[in-house]
């Protein structure tokens, strides 16, 4: 698992739920 690849995906999903 590469956190540098996983984190941006999680942040993108998180922000998409906020908006």
Short mmCIF file of C-alpha atoms in Angstrom, two decimals:
data_model
loop_
_atom_site.label_atom_id
_atom_site.label_comp_id
_atom_site.label_asym_id
_atom_site.label_seq_id
_atom_site.Cartn_x
_atom_site.Cartn_y
_atom_site.Cartn_z
CA UNK A 1 0.00 0.00 0.00
CA UNK A 2 1.33 3.40 -0.96
CA UNK A 3 -0.13 6.18 1.24
CA UNK A 4 1.00 8.82 -1.25
CA UNK A 5 -1.35 7.25 -3.80
CA UNK A 6 -4.17 6.44 -1.39
CA UNK A 7 -4.48 9.77 0.43
CA UNK A 8 -5.36 11.97 -2.59
CA UNK A 9 -8.14 9.52 -3.48
CA UNK A 10 -9.54 9.67 0.04
CA UNK A 11 -9.36 13.48 0.12
CA UNK A 12 -11.08 13.74 -3.26
CA UNK A 13 -13.93 11.54 -2.05
CA UNK A 14 -14.12 13.47 1.23
CA UNK A 15 -14.37 16.86 -0.50
CA UNK A 16 -16.92 15.55 -3.00
CA UNK A 17 -19.18 14.69 -0.05
CA UNK A 18 -18.76 18.14 1.52
CA UNK A 19 -19.77 20.01 -1.62
#
